[in-house]
PDB file of C-alpha atoms in Angstrom:
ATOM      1  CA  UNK A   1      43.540 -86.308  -6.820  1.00 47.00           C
ATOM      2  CA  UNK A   2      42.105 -82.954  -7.849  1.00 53.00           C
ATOM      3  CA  UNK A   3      45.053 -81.308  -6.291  1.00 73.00           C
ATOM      4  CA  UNK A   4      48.718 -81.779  -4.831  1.00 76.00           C
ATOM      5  CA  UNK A   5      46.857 -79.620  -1.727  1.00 79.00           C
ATOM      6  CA  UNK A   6      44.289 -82.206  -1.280  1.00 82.00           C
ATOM      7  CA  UNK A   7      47.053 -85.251  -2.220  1.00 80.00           C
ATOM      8  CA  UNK A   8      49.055 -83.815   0.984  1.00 82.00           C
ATOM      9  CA  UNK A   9      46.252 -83.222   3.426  1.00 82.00           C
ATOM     10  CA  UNK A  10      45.036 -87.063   2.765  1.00 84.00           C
ATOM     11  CA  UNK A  11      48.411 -87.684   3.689  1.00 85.00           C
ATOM     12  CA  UNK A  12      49.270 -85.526   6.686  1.00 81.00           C
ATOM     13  CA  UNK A  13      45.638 -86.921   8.375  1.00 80.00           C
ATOM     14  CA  UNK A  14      46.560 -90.360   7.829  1.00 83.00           C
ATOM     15  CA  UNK A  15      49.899 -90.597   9.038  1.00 83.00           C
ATOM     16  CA  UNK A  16      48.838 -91.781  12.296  1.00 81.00           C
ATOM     17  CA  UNK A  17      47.610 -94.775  10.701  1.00 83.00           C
ATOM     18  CA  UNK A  18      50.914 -95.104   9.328  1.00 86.00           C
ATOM     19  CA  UNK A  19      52.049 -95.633  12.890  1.00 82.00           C
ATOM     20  CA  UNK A  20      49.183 -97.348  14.484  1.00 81.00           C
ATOM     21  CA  UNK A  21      50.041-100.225  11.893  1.00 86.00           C
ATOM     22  CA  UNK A  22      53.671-100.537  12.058  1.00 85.00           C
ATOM     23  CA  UNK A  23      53.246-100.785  15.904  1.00 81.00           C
ATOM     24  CA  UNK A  24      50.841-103.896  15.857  1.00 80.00           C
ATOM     25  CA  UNK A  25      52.591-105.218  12.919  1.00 81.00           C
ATOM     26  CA  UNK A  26      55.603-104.986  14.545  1.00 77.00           C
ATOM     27  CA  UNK A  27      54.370-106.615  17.477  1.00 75.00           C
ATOM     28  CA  UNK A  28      53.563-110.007  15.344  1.00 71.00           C
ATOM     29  CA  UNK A  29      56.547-109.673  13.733  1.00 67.00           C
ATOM     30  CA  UNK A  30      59.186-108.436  15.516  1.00 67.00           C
ATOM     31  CA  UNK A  31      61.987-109.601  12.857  1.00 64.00           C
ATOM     32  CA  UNK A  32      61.024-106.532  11.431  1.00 73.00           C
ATOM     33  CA  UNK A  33      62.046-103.477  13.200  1.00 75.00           C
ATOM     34  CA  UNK A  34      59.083-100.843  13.854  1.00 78.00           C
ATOM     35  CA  UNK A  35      60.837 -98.249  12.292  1.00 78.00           C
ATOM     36  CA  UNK A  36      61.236-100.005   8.673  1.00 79.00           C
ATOM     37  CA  UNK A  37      57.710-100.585   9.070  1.00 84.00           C
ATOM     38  CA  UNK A  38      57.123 -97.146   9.353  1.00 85.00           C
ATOM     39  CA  UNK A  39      59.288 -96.652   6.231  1.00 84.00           C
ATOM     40  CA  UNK A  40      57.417 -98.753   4.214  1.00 86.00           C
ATOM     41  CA  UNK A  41      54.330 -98.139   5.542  1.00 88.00           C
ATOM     42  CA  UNK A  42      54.525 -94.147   4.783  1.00 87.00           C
ATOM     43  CA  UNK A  43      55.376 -94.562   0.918  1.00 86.00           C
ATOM     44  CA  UNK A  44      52.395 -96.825   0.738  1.00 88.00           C
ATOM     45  CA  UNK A  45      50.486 -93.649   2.113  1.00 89.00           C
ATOM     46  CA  UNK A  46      51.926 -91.364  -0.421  1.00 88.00           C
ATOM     47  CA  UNK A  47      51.265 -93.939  -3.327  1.00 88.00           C
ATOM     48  CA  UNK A  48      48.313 -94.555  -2.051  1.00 88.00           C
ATOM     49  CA  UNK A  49      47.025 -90.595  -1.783  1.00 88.00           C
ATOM     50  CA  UNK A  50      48.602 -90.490  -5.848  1.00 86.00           C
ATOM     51  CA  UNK A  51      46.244 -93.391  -7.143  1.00 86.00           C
ATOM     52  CA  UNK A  52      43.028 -92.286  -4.917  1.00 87.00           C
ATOM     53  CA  UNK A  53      39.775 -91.740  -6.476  1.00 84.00           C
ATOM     54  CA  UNK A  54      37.531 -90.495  -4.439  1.00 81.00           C
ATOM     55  CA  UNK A  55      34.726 -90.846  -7.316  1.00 80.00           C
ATOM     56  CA  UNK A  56      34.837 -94.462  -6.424  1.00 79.00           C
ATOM     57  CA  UNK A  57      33.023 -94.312  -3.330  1.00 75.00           C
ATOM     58  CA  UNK A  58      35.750 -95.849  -1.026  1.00 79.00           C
ATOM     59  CA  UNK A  59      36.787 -93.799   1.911  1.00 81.00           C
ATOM     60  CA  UNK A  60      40.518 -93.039   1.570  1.00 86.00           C
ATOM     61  CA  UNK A  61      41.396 -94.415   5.166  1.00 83.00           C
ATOM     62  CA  UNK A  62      39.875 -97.981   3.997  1.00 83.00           C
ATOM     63  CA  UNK A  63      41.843 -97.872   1.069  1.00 88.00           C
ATOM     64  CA  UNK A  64      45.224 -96.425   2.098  1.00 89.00           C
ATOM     65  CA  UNK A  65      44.874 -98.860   5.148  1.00 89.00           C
ATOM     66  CA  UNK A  66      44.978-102.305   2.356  1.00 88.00           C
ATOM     67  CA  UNK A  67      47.622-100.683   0.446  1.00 90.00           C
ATOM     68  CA  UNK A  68      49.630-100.191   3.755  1.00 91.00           C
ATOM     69  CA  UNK A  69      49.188-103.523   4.541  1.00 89.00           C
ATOM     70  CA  UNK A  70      50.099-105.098   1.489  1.00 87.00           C
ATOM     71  CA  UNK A  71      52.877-103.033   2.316  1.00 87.00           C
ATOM     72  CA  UNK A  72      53.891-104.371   4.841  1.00 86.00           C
ATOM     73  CA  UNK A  73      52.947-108.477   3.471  1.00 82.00           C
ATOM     74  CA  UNK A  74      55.667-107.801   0.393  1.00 78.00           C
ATOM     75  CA  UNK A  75      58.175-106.374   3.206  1.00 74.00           C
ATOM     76  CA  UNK A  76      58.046-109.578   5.447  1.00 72.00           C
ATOM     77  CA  UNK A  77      57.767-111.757   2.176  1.00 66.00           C
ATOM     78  CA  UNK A  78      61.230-110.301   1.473  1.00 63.00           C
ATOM     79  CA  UNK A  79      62.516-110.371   4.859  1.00 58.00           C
ATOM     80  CA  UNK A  80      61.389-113.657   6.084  1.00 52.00           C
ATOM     81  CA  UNK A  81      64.092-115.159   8.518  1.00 50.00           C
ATOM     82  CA  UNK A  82      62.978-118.881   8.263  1.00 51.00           C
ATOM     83  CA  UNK A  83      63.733-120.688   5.275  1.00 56.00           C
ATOM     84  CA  UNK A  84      61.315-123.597   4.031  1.00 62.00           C
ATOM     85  CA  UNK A  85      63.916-126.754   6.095  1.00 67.00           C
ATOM     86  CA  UNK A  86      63.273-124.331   9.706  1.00 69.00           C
ATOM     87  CA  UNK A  87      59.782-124.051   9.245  1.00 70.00           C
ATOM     88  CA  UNK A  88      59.662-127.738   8.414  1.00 77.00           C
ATOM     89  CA  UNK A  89      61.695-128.390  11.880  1.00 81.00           C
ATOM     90  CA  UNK A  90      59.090-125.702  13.703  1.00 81.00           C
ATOM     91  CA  UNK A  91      56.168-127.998  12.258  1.00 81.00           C
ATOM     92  CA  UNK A  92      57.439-131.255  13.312  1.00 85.00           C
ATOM     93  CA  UNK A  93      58.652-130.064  16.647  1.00 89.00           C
ATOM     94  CA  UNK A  94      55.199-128.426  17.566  1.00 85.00           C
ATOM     95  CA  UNK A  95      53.817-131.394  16.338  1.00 83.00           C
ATOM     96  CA  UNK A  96      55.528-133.723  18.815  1.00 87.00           C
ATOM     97  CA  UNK A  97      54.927-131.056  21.514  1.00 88.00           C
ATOM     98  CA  UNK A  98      50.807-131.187  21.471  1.00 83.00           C
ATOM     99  CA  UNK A  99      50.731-134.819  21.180  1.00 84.00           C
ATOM    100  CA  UNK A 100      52.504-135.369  24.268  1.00 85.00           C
ATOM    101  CA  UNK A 101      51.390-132.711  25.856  1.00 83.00           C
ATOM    102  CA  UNK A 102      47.495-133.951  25.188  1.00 79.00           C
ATOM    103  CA  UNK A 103      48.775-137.402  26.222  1.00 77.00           C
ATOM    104  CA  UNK A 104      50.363-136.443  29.603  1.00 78.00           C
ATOM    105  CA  UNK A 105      47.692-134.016  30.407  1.00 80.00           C
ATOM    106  CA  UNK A 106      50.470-131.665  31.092  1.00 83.00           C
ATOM    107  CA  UNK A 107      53.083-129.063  29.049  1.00 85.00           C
ATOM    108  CA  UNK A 108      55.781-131.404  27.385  1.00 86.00           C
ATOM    109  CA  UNK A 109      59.380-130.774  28.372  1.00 89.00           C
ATOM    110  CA  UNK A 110      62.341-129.921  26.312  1.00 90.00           C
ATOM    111  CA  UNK A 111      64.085-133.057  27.316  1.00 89.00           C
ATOM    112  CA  UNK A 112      61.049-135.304  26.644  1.00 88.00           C
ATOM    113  CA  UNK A 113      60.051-134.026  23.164  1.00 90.00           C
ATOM    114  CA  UNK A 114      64.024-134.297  22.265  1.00 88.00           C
ATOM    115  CA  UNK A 115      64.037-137.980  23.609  1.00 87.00           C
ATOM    116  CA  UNK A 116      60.587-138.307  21.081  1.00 84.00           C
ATOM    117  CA  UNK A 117      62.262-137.237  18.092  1.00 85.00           C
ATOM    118  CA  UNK A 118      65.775-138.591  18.816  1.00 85.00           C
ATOM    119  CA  UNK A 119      67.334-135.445  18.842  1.00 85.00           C
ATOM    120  CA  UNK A 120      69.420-133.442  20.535  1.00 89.00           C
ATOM    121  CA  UNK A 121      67.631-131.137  23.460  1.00 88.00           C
ATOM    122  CA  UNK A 122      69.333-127.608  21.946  1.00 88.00           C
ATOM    123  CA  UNK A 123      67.492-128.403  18.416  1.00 87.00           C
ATOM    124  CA  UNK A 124      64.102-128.705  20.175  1.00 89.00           C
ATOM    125  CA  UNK A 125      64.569-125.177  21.953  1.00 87.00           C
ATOM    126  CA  UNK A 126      65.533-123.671  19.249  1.00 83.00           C
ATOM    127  CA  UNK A 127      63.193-124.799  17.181  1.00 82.00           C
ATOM    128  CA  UNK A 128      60.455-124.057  20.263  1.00 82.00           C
ATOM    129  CA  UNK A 129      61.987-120.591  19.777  1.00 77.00           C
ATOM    130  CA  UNK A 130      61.960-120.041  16.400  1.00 68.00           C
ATOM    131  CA  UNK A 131      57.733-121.025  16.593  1.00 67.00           C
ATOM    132  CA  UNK A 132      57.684-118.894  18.975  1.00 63.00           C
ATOM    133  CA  UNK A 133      58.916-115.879  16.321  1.00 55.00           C
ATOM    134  CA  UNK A 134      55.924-117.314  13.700  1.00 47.00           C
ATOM    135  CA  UNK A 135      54.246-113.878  11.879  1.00 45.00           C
ATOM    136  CA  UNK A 136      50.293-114.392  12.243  1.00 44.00           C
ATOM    137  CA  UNK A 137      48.763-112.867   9.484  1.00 43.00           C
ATOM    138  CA  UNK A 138      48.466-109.177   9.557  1.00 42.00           C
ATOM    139  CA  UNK A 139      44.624-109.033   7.577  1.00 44.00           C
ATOM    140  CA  UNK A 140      43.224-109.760  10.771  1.00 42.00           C
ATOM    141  CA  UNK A 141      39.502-108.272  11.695  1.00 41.00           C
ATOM    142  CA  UNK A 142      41.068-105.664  14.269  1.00 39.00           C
ATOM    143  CA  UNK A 143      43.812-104.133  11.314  1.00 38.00           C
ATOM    144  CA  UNK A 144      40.640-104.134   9.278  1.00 40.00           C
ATOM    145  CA  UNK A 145      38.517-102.353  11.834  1.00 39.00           C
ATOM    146  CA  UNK A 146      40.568 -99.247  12.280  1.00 37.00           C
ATOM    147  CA  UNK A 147      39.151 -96.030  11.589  1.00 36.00           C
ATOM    148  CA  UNK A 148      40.824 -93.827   9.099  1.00 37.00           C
ATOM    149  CA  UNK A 149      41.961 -91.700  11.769  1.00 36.00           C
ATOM    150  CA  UNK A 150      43.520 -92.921  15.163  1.00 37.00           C
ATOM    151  CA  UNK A 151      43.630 -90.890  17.938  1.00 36.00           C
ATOM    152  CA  UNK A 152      47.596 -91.125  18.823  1.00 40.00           C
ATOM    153  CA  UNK A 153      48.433 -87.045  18.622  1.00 39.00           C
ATOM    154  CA  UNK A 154      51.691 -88.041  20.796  1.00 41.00           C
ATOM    155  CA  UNK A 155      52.751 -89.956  17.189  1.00 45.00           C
ATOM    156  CA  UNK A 156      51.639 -87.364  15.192  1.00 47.00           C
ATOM    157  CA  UNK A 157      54.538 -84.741  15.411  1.00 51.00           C
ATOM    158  CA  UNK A 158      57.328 -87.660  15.041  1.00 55.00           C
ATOM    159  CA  UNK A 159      55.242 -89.118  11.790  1.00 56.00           C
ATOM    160  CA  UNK A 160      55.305 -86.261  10.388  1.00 62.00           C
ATOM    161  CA  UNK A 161      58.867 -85.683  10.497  1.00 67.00           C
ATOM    162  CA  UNK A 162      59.671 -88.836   9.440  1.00 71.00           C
ATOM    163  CA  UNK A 163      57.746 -88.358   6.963  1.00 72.00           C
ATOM    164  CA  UNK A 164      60.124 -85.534   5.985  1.00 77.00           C
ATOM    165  CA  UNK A 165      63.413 -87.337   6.685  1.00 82.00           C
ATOM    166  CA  UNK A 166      61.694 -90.213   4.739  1.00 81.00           C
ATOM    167  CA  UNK A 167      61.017 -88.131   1.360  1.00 83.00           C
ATOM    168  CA  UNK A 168      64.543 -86.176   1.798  1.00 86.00           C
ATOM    169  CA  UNK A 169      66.276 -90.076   2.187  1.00 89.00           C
ATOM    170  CA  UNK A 170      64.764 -91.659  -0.737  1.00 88.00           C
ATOM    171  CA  UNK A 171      65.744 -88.858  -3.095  1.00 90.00           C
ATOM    172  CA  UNK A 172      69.252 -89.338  -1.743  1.00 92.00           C
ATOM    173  CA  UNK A 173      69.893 -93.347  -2.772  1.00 93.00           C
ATOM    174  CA  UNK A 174      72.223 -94.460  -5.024  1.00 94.00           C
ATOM    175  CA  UNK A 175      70.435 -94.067  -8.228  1.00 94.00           C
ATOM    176  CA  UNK A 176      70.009 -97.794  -8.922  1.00 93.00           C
ATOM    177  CA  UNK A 177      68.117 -98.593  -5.277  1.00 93.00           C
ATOM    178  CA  UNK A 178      66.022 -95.248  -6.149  1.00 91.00           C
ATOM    179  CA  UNK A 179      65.202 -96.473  -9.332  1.00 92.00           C
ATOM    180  CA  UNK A 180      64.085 -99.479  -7.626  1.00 90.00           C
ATOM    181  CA  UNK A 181      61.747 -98.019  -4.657  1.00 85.00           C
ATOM    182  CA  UNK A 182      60.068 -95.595  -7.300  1.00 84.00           C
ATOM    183  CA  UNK A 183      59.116 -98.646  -9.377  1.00 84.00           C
ATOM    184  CA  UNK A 184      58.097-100.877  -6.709  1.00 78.00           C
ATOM    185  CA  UNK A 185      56.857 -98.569  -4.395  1.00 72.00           C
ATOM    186  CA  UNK A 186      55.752 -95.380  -6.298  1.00 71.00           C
ATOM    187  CA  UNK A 187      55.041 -97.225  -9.588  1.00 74.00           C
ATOM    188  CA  UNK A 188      53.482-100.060  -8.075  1.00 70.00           C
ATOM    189  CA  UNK A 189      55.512-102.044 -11.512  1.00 78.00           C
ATOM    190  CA  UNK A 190      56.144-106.034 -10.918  1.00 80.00           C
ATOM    191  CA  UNK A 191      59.638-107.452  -9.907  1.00 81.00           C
ATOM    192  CA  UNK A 192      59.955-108.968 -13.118  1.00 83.00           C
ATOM    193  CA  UNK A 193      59.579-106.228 -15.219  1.00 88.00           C
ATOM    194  CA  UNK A 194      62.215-103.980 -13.306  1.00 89.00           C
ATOM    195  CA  UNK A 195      64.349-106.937 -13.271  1.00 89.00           C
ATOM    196  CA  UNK A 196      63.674-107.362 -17.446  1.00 91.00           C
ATOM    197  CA  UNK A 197      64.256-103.210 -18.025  1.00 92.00           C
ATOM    198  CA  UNK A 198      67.300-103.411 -16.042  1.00 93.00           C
ATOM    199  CA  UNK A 199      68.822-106.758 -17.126  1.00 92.00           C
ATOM    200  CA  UNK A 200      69.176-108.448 -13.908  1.00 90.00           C
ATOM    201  CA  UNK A 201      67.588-111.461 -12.122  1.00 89.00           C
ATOM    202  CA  UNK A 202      64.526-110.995  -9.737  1.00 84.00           C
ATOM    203  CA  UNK A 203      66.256-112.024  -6.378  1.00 84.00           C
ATOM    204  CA  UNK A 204      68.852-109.493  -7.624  1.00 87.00           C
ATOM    205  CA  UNK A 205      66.176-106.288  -7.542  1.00 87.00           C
ATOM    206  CA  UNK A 206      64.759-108.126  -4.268  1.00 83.00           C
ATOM    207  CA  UNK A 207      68.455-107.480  -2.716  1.00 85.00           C
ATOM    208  CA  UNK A 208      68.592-103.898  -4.475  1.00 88.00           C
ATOM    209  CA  UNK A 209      64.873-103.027  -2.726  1.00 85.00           C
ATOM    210  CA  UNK A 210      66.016-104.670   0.887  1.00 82.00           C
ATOM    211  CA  UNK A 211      69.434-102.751   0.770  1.00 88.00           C
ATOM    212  CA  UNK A 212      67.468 -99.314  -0.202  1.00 87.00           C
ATOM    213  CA  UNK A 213      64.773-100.267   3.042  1.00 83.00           C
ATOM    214  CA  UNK A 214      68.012-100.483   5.355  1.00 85.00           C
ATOM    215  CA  UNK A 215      69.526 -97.611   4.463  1.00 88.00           C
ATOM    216  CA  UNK A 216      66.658 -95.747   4.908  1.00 85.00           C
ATOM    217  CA  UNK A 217      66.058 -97.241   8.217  1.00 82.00           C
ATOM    218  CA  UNK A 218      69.421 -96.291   8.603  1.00 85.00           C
ATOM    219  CA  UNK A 219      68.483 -92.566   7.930  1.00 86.00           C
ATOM    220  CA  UNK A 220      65.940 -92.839  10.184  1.00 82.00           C
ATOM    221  CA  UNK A 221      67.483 -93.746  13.208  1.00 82.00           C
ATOM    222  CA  UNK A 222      70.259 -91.407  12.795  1.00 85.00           C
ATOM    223  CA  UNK A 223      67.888 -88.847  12.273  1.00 83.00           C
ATOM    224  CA  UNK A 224      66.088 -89.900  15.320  1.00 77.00           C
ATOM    225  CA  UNK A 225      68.779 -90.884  17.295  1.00 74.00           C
ATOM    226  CA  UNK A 226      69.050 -90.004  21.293  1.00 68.00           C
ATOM    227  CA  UNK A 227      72.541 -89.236  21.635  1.00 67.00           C
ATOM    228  CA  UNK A 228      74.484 -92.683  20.773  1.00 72.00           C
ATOM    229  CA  UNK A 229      75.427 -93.460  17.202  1.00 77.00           C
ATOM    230  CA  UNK A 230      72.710 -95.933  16.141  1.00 78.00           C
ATOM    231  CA  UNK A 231      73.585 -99.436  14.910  1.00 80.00           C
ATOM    232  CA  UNK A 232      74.222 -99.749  11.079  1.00 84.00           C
ATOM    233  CA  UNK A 233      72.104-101.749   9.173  1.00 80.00           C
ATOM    234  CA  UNK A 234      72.463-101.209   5.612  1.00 84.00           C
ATOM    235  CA  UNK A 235      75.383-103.599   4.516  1.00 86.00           C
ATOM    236  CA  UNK A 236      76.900-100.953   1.843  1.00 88.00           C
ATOM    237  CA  UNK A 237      80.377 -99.759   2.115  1.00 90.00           C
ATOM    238  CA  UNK A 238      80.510 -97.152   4.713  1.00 90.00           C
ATOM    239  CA  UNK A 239      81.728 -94.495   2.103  1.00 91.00           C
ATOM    240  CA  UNK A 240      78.641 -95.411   0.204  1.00 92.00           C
ATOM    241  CA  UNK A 241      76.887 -95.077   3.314  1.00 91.00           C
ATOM    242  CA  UNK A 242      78.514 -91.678   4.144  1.00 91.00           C
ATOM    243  CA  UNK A 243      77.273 -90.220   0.869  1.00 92.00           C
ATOM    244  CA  UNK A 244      73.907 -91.121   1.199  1.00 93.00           C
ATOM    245  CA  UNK A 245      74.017 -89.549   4.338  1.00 92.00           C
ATOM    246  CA  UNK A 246      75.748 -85.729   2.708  1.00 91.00           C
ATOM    247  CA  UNK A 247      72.965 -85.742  -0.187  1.00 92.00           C
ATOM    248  CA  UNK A 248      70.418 -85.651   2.621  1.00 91.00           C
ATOM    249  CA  UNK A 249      72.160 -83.480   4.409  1.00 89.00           C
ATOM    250  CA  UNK A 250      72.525 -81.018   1.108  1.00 89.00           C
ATOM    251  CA  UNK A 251      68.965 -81.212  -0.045  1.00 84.00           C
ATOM    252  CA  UNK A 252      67.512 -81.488   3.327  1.00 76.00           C
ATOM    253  CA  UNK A 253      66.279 -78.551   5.793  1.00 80.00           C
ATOM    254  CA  UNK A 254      68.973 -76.844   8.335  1.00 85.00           C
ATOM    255  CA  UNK A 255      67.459 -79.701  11.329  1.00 82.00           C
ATOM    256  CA  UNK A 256      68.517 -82.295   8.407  1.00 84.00           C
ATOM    257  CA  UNK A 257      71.771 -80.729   7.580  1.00 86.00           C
ATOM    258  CA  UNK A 258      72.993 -81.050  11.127  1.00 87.00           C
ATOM    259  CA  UNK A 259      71.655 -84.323  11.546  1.00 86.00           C
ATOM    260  CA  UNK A 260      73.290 -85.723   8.698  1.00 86.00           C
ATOM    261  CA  UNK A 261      76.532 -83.627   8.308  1.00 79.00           C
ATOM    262  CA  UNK A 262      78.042 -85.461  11.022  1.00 61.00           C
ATOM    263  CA  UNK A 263      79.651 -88.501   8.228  1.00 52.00           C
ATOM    264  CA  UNK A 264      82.828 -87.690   6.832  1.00 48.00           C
ATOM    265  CA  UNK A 265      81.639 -87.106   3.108  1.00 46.00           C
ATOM    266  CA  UNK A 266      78.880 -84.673   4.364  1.00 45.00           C
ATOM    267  CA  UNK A 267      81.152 -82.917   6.699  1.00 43.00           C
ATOM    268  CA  UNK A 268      82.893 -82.273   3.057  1.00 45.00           C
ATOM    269  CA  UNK A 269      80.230 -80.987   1.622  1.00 44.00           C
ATOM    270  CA  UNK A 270      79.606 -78.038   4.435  1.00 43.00           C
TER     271      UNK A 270
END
């Protein structure tokens, strides 16, 4: 970009995009909460604003829309909840489900696609419910369709201080999980070669990245909280929790301080 004034405004007009797509990629995969989405979703914006060239000819909202998508595929690569033996069950038990169903002209019951497999009825509903959960792809024609700028002004003011929180929360990660999101996310480097530099395996940067997503989920829901303490997600110790939480609350504005200085090791810190 020609300027860091230009890099920002690309950003701040696109945020709603941000938000458009974590709400219908959230509603095809609703493992995934929205609000990760969003977190992923707005660091692909601000990567993608860093690497635009607008010499190319593409329109930035095109472009920024792929990258937030692709986004979004690596996120539910890493957080997919169905290993390769439930998907095989899903398969098989769908399978069983439309052939019966075609040959008794009817919807197939629990009890009579259990009694087809020789299995036990709680197996096929779970399994029936687990299909149920399958992601569709998100490159779908309408994702692809959207203009640069969607009309959603209600989203606009919370976007953009999430995008604020969002900045403040990845500054404030343990330095090996920051180290991480720049390279993946900023950096755009492969897995392997921040696994090589650092001297670890791949699944264990995969485990570093997913940790540094939930606590900044974390940070978001705290910071967007109504009231009630939000559920923890991030599965750190709580102390390492509670000082991610004070170097926000240092480095952040006065709305981010009070937000944050409510955990014991930012409360020390005041």
């Amino acid at each position: 970009m020609s300027s860091r004034a230009e890099r920002n405004r690309l950003v701040e007009d696109n945020l709603p995009l941000v938000g458009y797509l974590a709400s219908e990629t959230h509603a095809r995969a609703t493992h995934i909460p929205r609000e990760e989405l969003a977190a992923v979703g707005a660091l692909a914006l601000v990567t993608a604003a860093d690497a635009f060239d607008p010499t190319l000819g593409v329109p930035f909202g095109a472009y920024a829309r792929r990258r937030i998508l692709g986004a979004f595929a690596d996120e539910m690569r890493a957080m997919d909840w169905a290993s390769r033996g439930i998907r095989k069950r899903i398969k098989e038990t769908t399978a069983v489900r439309d052939t019966l169903t075609a040959g008794l002209g009817r919807t197939a019951t629990v009890a009579e696609i259990a009694t087809a497999m020789a299995v036990p009825k709680d197996v096929v509903a779970e399994a029936l419910t687990d299909g149920a959960r399958t992601v569709v792809t998100i490159e779908d024609p309408s994702a692809q369709d959207l203009a640069s700028v969607i009309p959603l002004p209600e989203e606009t003011a919370m976007v953009s201080e999430r995008r604020e929180v969002l900045a403040h929360a990845v500054a404030a990660l343990p330095e090996r999980m920051r180290f991480i999101v720049q390279a993946v996310y900023f950096d755009e480097r492969p897995v392997k070669e921040i696994a090589e530099e650092l001297g670890v395996s791949h699944s264990a940067v995969s485990q570093h990245r997913s940790e540094a997503m939930r606590l900044l989920r974390d940070a978001l829901e705290k910071y967007f909280a109504d009231g009630e303490e939000p559920a923890t997600v991030a599965r750190v110790s709580m102390a390492v929790r509670d000082a991610f939480f004070a170097r926000i609350a240092e480095t952040g504005s006065s709305r981010l301080a009070n937000v944050f200085r409510g955990s014991p090791a930012a409360s020390a810190l005041a």
